[in-house]
Amino acid sequence: MSQASPAAPGGPVRVVLVDDHAMFRAGVRAELAASGTGVVEVVGEAADADAAIAVVRDLAPQVVLLDVHLPGGGGVEVMRRQPSPDTLYLALSVSDAAEDVIGTIRGGARGYVTKTITGPELVDAISRVAGGDAVFSPRLAGFVLDAFAGSIDVSAVDEDLDRLTEREREVMRLIARGYAYKEVAKELFISVKTVETHMSSVLRKLQLSSRHELTKWASDRRLL
């Protein structure tokens, strides 16, 4: 990405941060303050979908930095409710899975970047979204192009994933990537028994019979 754009004549871009991790929000706020002086201004924060809807409705920011997975319905639910019709959304997520990228863009986001982005790059992405551009991390742009080209059957992926709860999706993705049950339990702060229960539910709902089949299913849909 290019260097941050200069501040708009009307003043800095007003931004709301939405992420369920307070330490991450504090880090982003600090990065934007250091890299985006006069370009962006953080005017509010929220940790879940309901709080985000209320904050965006009250403050009507120009851009919302939105995590994909949130308590209370996720980032797509915030966009679906349209608390501020003129507000634009830029997804900022740790997830680089195809279904998250495609689902979020279909939900109304103007861009999607991962949390490996640098402070100056994020300032630039916010400025570009505020100016009407669509912005993606380089690898993620391919998912969107493939979806429009028909290389990824978006409707089929959505239909299958809609059968799973958010926690089941998290377990599914980690197991498909080769994690052991104990590693999944540690990653998600749940018990091994709970992982086993979720895994059984995932296999049943997707009509699969083994971890090997699950890995192939996820790989075929570019979910890994």
mmCIF file of C-alpha atoms in Angstrom:
data_model
loop_
_atom_site.group_PDB
_atom_site.id
_atom_site.type_symbol
_atom_site.label_atom_id
_atom_site.label_comp_id
_atom_site.label_asym_id
_atom_site.label_seq_id
_atom_site.Cartn_x
_atom_site.Cartn_y
_atom_site.Cartn_z
ATOM 1 C CA MET A 1 0.000 0.000 0.000
ATOM 2 C CA SER A 2 1.075 3.579 -0.506
ATOM 3 C CA GLN A 3 1.847 6.037 2.255
ATOM 4 C CA ALA A 4 -0.994 7.682 4.143
ATOM 5 C CA SER A 5 -2.958 10.274 2.248
ATOM 6 C CA PRO A 6 -3.029 13.874 3.475
ATOM 7 C CA ALA A 7 -5.917 14.955 5.620
ATOM 8 C CA ALA A 8 -9.072 15.870 3.767
ATOM 9 C CA PRO A 9 -9.956 19.583 3.608
ATOM 10 C CA GLY A 10 -12.888 18.928 5.925
ATOM 11 C CA GLY A 11 -10.636 17.564 8.651
ATOM 12 C CA PRO A 12 -9.498 14.085 9.721
ATOM 13 C CA VAL A 13 -11.541 10.973 8.930
ATOM 14 C CA ARG A 14 -13.737 10.169 11.945
ATOM 15 C CA VAL A 15 -13.312 6.505 12.893
ATOM 16 C CA VAL A 16 -14.976 4.072 15.296
ATOM 17 C CA LEU A 17 -13.051 0.937 16.394
ATOM 18 C CA VAL A 18 -15.049 -2.254 16.875
ATOM 19 C CA ASP A 19 -13.222 -5.260 18.347
ATOM 20 C CA ASP A 20 -13.939 -7.448 21.365
ATOM 21 C CA HIS A 21 -10.358 -7.249 22.659
ATOM 22 C CA ALA A 22 -9.677 -4.064 24.631
ATOM 23 C CA MET A 23 -5.890 -4.407 24.338
ATOM 24 C CA PHE A 24 -6.132 -4.677 20.567
ATOM 25 C CA ARG A 25 -8.342 -1.566 20.382
ATOM 26 C CA ALA A 26 -5.824 0.311 22.522
ATOM 27 C CA GLY A 27 -3.009 -0.780 20.226
ATOM 28 C CA VAL A 28 -4.854 0.310 17.088
ATOM 29 C CA ARG A 29 -5.748 3.634 18.677
ATOM 30 C CA ALA A 30 -2.075 4.202 19.556
ATOM 31 C CA GLU A 31 -0.928 3.244 16.035
ATOM 32 C CA LEU A 32 -3.447 5.570 14.431
ATOM 33 C CA ALA A 33 -2.455 8.396 16.761
ATOM 34 C CA ALA A 34 1.211 7.891 15.886
ATOM 35 C CA SER A 35 0.777 7.352 12.139
ATOM 36 C CA GLY A 36 -2.347 9.288 11.309
ATOM 37 C CA THR A 37 -2.079 12.676 12.998
ATOM 38 C CA GLY A 38 -4.377 15.032 11.144
ATOM 39 C CA VAL A 39 -5.565 12.215 8.862
ATOM 40 C CA VAL A 40 -7.727 10.029 11.102
ATOM 41 C CA GLU A 41 -9.382 10.580 14.464
ATOM 42 C CA VAL A 42 -10.782 7.782 16.640
ATOM 43 C CA VAL A 43 -14.074 9.091 18.016
ATOM 44 C CA GLY A 44 -15.483 5.940 19.613
ATOM 45 C CA GLU A 45 -15.076 2.240 20.384
ATOM 46 C CA ALA A 46 -17.244 -0.838 20.895
ATOM 47 C CA ALA A 47 -16.631 -4.436 21.975
ATOM 48 C CA ASP A 48 -19.718 -6.237 20.650
ATOM 49 C CA ALA A 49 -22.359 -5.956 17.937
ATOM 50 C CA ASP A 50 -25.045 -4.245 20.021
ATOM 51 C CA ALA A 51 -22.617 -1.657 21.411
ATOM 52 C CA ALA A 52 -21.232 -1.052 17.916
ATOM 53 C CA ILE A 53 -24.695 -0.411 16.503
ATOM 54 C CA ALA A 54 -25.402 2.110 19.266
ATOM 55 C CA VAL A 55 -22.059 3.912 18.935
ATOM 56 C CA VAL A 56 -22.227 4.127 15.144
ATOM 57 C CA ARG A 57 -25.814 5.379 15.312
ATOM 58 C CA ASP A 58 -24.903 8.059 17.862
ATOM 59 C CA LEU A 59 -21.601 9.239 16.341
ATOM 60 C CA ALA A 60 -22.174 8.622 12.591
ATOM 61 C CA PRO A 61 -18.452 8.147 11.852
ATOM 62 C CA GLN A 62 -17.143 8.193 8.306
ATOM 63 C CA VAL A 63 -15.416 4.815 8.675
ATOM 64 C CA VAL A 64 -15.826 1.892 11.071
ATOM 65 C CA LEU A 65 -12.893 -0.470 11.609
ATOM 66 C CA LEU A 66 -14.823 -3.667 12.159
ATOM 67 C CA ASP A 67 -13.745 -7.076 13.404
ATOM 68 C CA VAL A 68 -15.492 -9.968 11.665
ATOM 69 C CA HIS A 69 -16.170 -12.133 14.718
ATOM 70 C CA LEU A 70 -17.946 -10.263 17.517
ATOM 71 C CA PRO A 71 -20.184 -11.247 20.414
ATOM 72 C CA GLY A 72 -23.824 -10.624 19.584
ATOM 73 C CA GLY A 73 -23.910 -11.369 15.875
ATOM 74 C CA GLY A 74 -20.599 -10.434 14.257
ATOM 75 C CA GLY A 75 -19.534 -7.628 11.976
ATOM 76 C CA VAL A 76 -22.042 -8.520 9.261
ATOM 77 C CA GLU A 77 -24.903 -8.009 11.733
ATOM 78 C CA VAL A 78 -23.660 -4.479 12.484
ATOM 79 C CA MET A 79 -23.650 -3.624 8.791
ATOM 80 C CA ARG A 80 -27.014 -5.275 8.201
ATOM 81 C CA ARG A 81 -28.653 -3.046 10.811
ATOM 82 C CA GLN A 82 -27.295 0.091 9.077
ATOM 83 C CA PRO A 83 -27.140 2.296 12.193
ATOM 84 C CA SER A 84 -25.680 5.137 10.081
ATOM 85 C CA PRO A 85 -26.503 4.965 6.337
ATOM 86 C CA ASP A 86 -23.538 7.105 5.235
ATOM 87 C CA THR A 87 -20.923 5.225 7.277
ATOM 88 C CA LEU A 88 -18.425 3.004 5.438
ATOM 89 C CA TYR A 89 -16.949 -0.203 6.860
ATOM 90 C CA LEU A 90 -13.412 -1.556 6.682
ATOM 91 C CA ALA A 91 -12.974 -5.062 8.103
ATOM 92 C CA LEU A 92 -9.860 -5.492 10.251
ATOM 93 C CA SER A 93 -9.551 -9.133 11.254
ATOM 94 C CA VAL A 94 -7.101 -11.852 12.181
ATOM 95 C CA SER A 95 -9.027 -14.181 9.866
ATOM 96 C CA ASP A 96 -7.922 -14.578 6.274
ATOM 97 C CA ALA A 97 -10.396 -17.375 5.493
ATOM 98 C CA ALA A 98 -12.220 -17.072 2.174
ATOM 99 C CA GLU A 99 -15.693 -17.356 3.683
ATOM 100 C CA ASP A 100 -15.007 -14.528 6.136
ATOM 101 C CA VAL A 101 -13.660 -12.241 3.412
ATOM 102 C CA ILE A 102 -16.446 -12.969 0.930
ATOM 103 C CA GLY A 103 -19.210 -12.930 3.548
ATOM 104 C CA THR A 104 -18.037 -9.607 4.959
ATOM 105 C CA ILE A 105 -17.828 -7.954 1.544
ATOM 106 C CA ARG A 106 -21.255 -9.300 0.646
ATOM 107 C CA GLY A 107 -22.460 -7.850 3.941
ATOM 108 C CA GLY A 108 -21.462 -4.351 2.876
ATOM 109 C CA ALA A 109 -17.812 -3.733 3.807
ATOM 110 C CA ARG A 110 -15.740 -1.567 1.459
ATOM 111 C CA GLY A 111 -12.551 -3.421 2.251
ATOM 112 C CA TYR A 112 -10.876 -6.147 4.281
ATOM 113 C CA VAL A 113 -7.389 -6.069 5.770
ATOM 114 C CA THR A 114 -5.703 -8.413 8.224
ATOM 115 C CA LYS A 115 -4.266 -7.512 11.602
ATOM 116 C CA THR A 116 -0.714 -7.869 10.286
ATOM 117 C CA ILE A 117 -1.144 -4.474 8.623
ATOM 118 C CA THR A 118 1.184 -1.669 9.742
ATOM 119 C CA GLY A 119 0.030 1.616 11.232
ATOM 120 C CA PRO A 120 0.812 3.733 8.145
ATOM 121 C CA GLU A 121 -0.843 1.140 5.880
ATOM 122 C CA LEU A 122 -3.967 1.173 8.039
ATOM 123 C CA VAL A 123 -4.150 4.962 7.938
ATOM 124 C CA ASP A 124 -3.849 4.795 4.171
ATOM 125 C CA ALA A 125 -6.567 2.106 3.956
ATOM 126 C CA ILE A 126 -8.947 4.178 6.096
ATOM 127 C CA SER A 127 -8.312 7.270 3.992
ATOM 128 C CA ARG A 128 -8.908 5.382 0.770
ATOM 129 C CA VAL A 129 -12.151 3.809 2.003
ATOM 130 C CA ALA A 130 -13.364 7.227 3.157
ATOM 131 C CA GLY A 131 -12.581 8.497 -0.343
ATOM 132 C CA GLY A 132 -14.671 5.794 -1.981
ATOM 133 C CA ASP A 133 -12.061 3.158 -2.832
ATOM 134 C CA ALA A 134 -12.261 -0.555 -2.063
ATOM 135 C CA VAL A 135 -9.209 -1.789 -0.153
ATOM 136 C CA PHE A 136 -7.932 -5.334 0.404
ATOM 137 C CA SER A 137 -4.789 -6.973 1.681
ATOM 138 C CA PRO A 138 -3.116 -8.370 -1.471
ATOM 139 C CA ARG A 139 -3.864 -12.071 -0.877
ATOM 140 C CA LEU A 140 -7.477 -11.405 0.078
ATOM 141 C CA ALA A 141 -8.254 -9.564 -3.146
ATOM 142 C CA GLY A 142 -7.888 -12.896 -4.934
ATOM 143 C CA PHE A 143 -10.761 -14.389 -2.945
ATOM 144 C CA VAL A 144 -13.081 -11.605 -4.034
ATOM 145 C CA LEU A 145 -12.009 -11.879 -7.673
ATOM 146 C CA ASP A 146 -12.445 -15.670 -7.592
ATOM 147 C CA ALA A 147 -15.918 -15.293 -6.085
ATOM 148 C CA PHE A 148 -17.019 -12.925 -8.852
ATOM 149 C CA ALA A 149 -15.386 -15.133 -11.492
ATOM 150 C CA GLY A 150 -17.242 -18.172 -10.173
ATOM 151 C CA SER A 151 -14.126 -20.078 -9.064
ATOM 152 C CA ILE A 152 -15.581 -20.189 -5.544
ATOM 153 C CA ASP A 153 -19.195 -21.286 -5.225
ATOM 154 C CA VAL A 154 -20.180 -18.643 -2.683
ATOM 155 C CA SER A 155 -23.792 -19.773 -2.311
ATOM 156 C CA ALA A 156 -22.759 -23.357 -1.576
ATOM 157 C CA VAL A 157 -20.117 -22.275 0.934
ATOM 158 C CA ASP A 158 -22.582 -19.998 2.708
ATOM 159 C CA GLU A 159 -25.275 -22.674 2.823
ATOM 160 C CA ASP A 160 -22.907 -25.215 4.353
ATOM 161 C CA LEU A 161 -21.407 -22.778 6.843
ATOM 162 C CA ASP A 162 -24.816 -21.477 7.880
ATOM 163 C CA ARG A 163 -25.419 -24.887 9.440
ATOM 164 C CA LEU A 164 -22.548 -24.313 11.859
ATOM 165 C CA THR A 165 -22.432 -22.073 14.895
ATOM 166 C CA GLU A 166 -19.593 -19.542 15.143
ATOM 167 C CA ARG A 167 -17.770 -21.763 17.665
ATOM 168 C CA GLU A 168 -18.206 -24.815 15.424
ATOM 169 C CA ARG A 169 -16.667 -22.853 12.546
ATOM 170 C CA GLU A 170 -13.654 -21.991 14.703
ATOM 171 C CA VAL A 171 -13.196 -25.624 15.711
ATOM 172 C CA MET A 172 -13.729 -26.794 12.130
ATOM 173 C CA ARG A 173 -11.069 -24.484 10.740
ATOM 174 C CA LEU A 174 -8.452 -25.422 13.338
ATOM 175 C CA ILE A 175 -9.078 -29.162 13.043
ATOM 176 C CA ALA A 176 -8.966 -28.924 9.247
ATOM 177 C CA ARG A 177 -5.592 -27.167 9.546
ATOM 178 C CA GLY A 178 -4.235 -30.152 11.448
ATOM 179 C CA TYR A 179 -4.535 -29.012 15.061
ATOM 180 C CA ALA A 180 -4.862 -31.729 17.705
ATOM 181 C CA TYR A 181 -7.877 -31.593 20.013
ATOM 182 C CA LYS A 182 -5.663 -30.405 22.899
ATOM 183 C CA GLU A 183 -4.243 -27.619 20.720
ATOM 184 C CA VAL A 184 -7.742 -26.502 19.693
ATOM 185 C CA ALA A 185 -8.834 -26.508 23.325
ATOM 186 C CA LYS A 186 -5.864 -24.328 24.304
ATOM 187 C CA GLU A 187 -6.378 -21.962 21.355
ATOM 188 C CA LEU A 188 -10.090 -21.432 22.084
ATOM 189 C CA PHE A 189 -9.915 -21.648 25.905
ATOM 190 C CA ILE A 190 -12.343 -24.576 26.058
ATOM 191 C CA SER A 191 -12.061 -28.171 27.282
ATOM 192 C CA VAL A 192 -10.985 -31.109 25.121
ATOM 193 C CA LYS A 193 -14.389 -32.665 25.757
ATOM 194 C CA THR A 194 -16.084 -29.538 24.360
ATOM 195 C CA VAL A 195 -13.849 -29.695 21.283
ATOM 196 C CA GLU A 196 -14.880 -33.321 20.743
ATOM 197 C CA THR A 197 -18.542 -32.374 21.055
ATOM 198 C CA HIS A 198 -18.199 -29.535 18.537
ATOM 199 C CA MET A 199 -16.234 -31.773 16.154
ATOM 200 C CA SER A 200 -18.936 -34.441 16.225
ATOM 201 C CA SER A 201 -21.551 -31.797 15.505
ATOM 202 C CA VAL A 202 -19.517 -30.361 12.604
ATOM 203 C CA LEU A 203 -19.074 -33.763 10.957
ATOM 204 C CA ARG A 204 -22.760 -34.579 11.383
ATOM 205 C CA LYS A 205 -23.992 -31.252 9.985
ATOM 206 C CA LEU A 206 -21.623 -31.373 7.009
ATOM 207 C CA GLN A 207 -22.313 -35.078 6.428
ATOM 208 C CA LEU A 208 -18.649 -36.000 6.700
ATOM 209 C CA SER A 209 -17.133 -39.000 8.454
ATOM 210 C CA SER A 210 -13.535 -38.118 9.313
ATOM 211 C CA ARG A 211 -10.953 -35.395 9.886
ATOM 212 C CA HIS A 212 -9.447 -36.263 6.507
ATOM 213 C CA GLU A 213 -12.758 -35.595 4.751
ATOM 214 C CA LEU A 214 -13.164 -32.358 6.707
ATOM 215 C CA THR A 215 -9.715 -31.134 5.644
ATOM 216 C CA LYS A 216 -10.476 -31.887 1.996
ATOM 217 C CA TRP A 217 -13.909 -30.216 2.294
ATOM 218 C CA ALA A 218 -12.367 -27.059 3.778
ATOM 219 C CA SER A 219 -9.458 -27.032 1.307
ATOM 220 C CA ASP A 220 -11.791 -27.378 -1.679
ATOM 221 C CA ARG A 221 -13.686 -24.284 -0.454
ATOM 222 C CA ARG A 222 -10.491 -22.338 0.336
ATOM 223 C CA LEU A 223 -11.414 -22.080 4.009
ATOM 224 C CA LEU A 224 -7.944 -22.911 5.311
#
